[in-house]
Amino acid sequence: MSEKLFIFDTTLRDGEQSPGCSMNLEEKLVMARQLDRLGVDILEAGFPIASQGDFDAVSAISAEVRRPTIAALARANQLDIDRAWAALKDAAKPRIHTFLATSDIHLKYKLRKTREEVLKMIAWAVGHASSLCQDVEFSPEDAGRTDRSYLIECCHAAVEAGATVLNLPDTVGYCLEPEYEMMFADVKANVPGIENVVLSTHTHNDLGLAVANTLAGVRGGARQVECTINGIGERAGNAALEEVVMAVFVRRDVEPVHTDIRTEELYTASQLLTRLTGMQVQRNKAIVGRNAFAHEAGIHQDGYLKNAITYEIISPETVGMPADHIVLGKHSGRHALANRFRELGYELTKPEIERAYELFTRLADRKKNVYDEDLIGIVNEGFEHIPELYTLKLLESVSSSEGRSTATVELERDGQAFRESATAEGPCDAAFRAIDRITGIPGKVVDFSVHSVSAGADSTAEVSVRSRFQDKEFSGKSLSCNVVEAAARAYLQSANKGVYEIRRAVKQAASEAGSVHENELVDRLLPGGY
Ligand code: KIV
Ligand code: ZN
């Protein structure tokens, strides 16, 4: 029977304090609710002495989130500990987490204290925290670079003073797996009273080893792991919660532990954090990246379609990822292509598949990934390319930091010019709305990114847009030195695809209904005379 591994989430503390990840009170509460749904055992809600915002967040989360233990961080001094305790006062299950550096490097250059002084501080701080709260965690900061016999002395002092959890951080992400595992084994074997204390890992990803070290710590005897959603955290981040949890789950044949995490909530937690912080997850990120379940190579797709277990060790549903995204690329074969068309609602005949495959390979040679809308373009109207229905002739954009932005757009279709203006919060949005007025089919931008193609202030911007028209999504991409113009062109590209596809669907419906002339129906249903 495997033992329980406690999941200590520090997304709202170690994660939130890293650059680009800050959240306001309401956002922290929203994230805390999702962490609760996910089933984390301990939720570190903040560092109350650090700011009023952190104090308020710990207080609010303590008052509302009742199932997990709520932890608050404090340095090893009275002010910090009392402040942490005040913030935790409404928690159903509070924990004070106090820490003090123990490596000689930190003692000499940061604390300017002797080993004896630090030992006394640990005993006093843990003792004081224990007089307030039953559950006290102590972290010897930079344990990974601390002299082993001194680390054992520090851990002993903390246990004697009442610590219930001992966390051994690899604060600077320096340890290799065998070293990290051995540190736990040494502490477990040499600290009196350790059998009544939970050992915990806390790893940073500076060498890309955070998750591997976490698992090594578990092998060494840790039964609590500290981690963050998407691995956010100081510098290169902390161990990614979703990766640790899924490693333990998938390799339950060899791992001695299990967690109580609801794995199907992982993707939602990852997406929510991305939305709240704006910190994007890399596409190939394990477990929650957009490509994590995408199969491109033809041989992989073929195997996957015959039986998913050939190339998939986790099903997307296990982590709550909606549908699978098969990205087609130049290595994809006819089988995968025909299958994707079928899923998109196109049952192609053999000759049609041959023709589609020819067009697809031509496209895939120029384009790395071929998405659904490209495939729709291939099959539309006898495999014709989607024409540029509207072309951008003019864009005037006025924006100010003081108010709304205005855009005037002129588009041309079949030699005829159409001009419209719109206002919105930002200049790109204003341009999109003006385009919508002309096409008559409003789109919703679901993804928008800007990349600089070259270096320097005059670099070219590449804007990628994904927009939803009715219930389908289409992408567009454009380059310009003017970001608003690139955005307008990219959006127009997606709108051209959307309008084209909607027109096709309406035509098809008309011809199936038979009673109305198809062009008449198109005119009636699609505004803007399209
Ligand atoms: O990395 C670290 O050492 C920490 C401690 C405060 C636990 O975050
Ligand atoms: Zn840390």
PDB file of C-alpha atoms and ligand atoms in Angstrom, residues 13-14 202 204 238, ligand 2:
ATOM      1  CA  ARG A  13       3.710  32.775  -2.401  1.00  0.00           C
ATOM      2  CA  ASP A  14       6.943  31.601  -4.089  1.00  0.00           C
ATOM      3  CA  HIS A 202      11.262  22.523  -2.051  1.00  0.00           C
ATOM      4  CA  HIS A 204      14.064  25.401  -7.821  1.00  0.00           C
ATOM      5  CA  ASN A 238       9.792  25.973  -8.752  1.00  0.00           C
TER       6      ASN A 238
HETATM    7 ZN    ZN B   2      11.667  28.905  -2.929  1.00  0.00          ZN
END
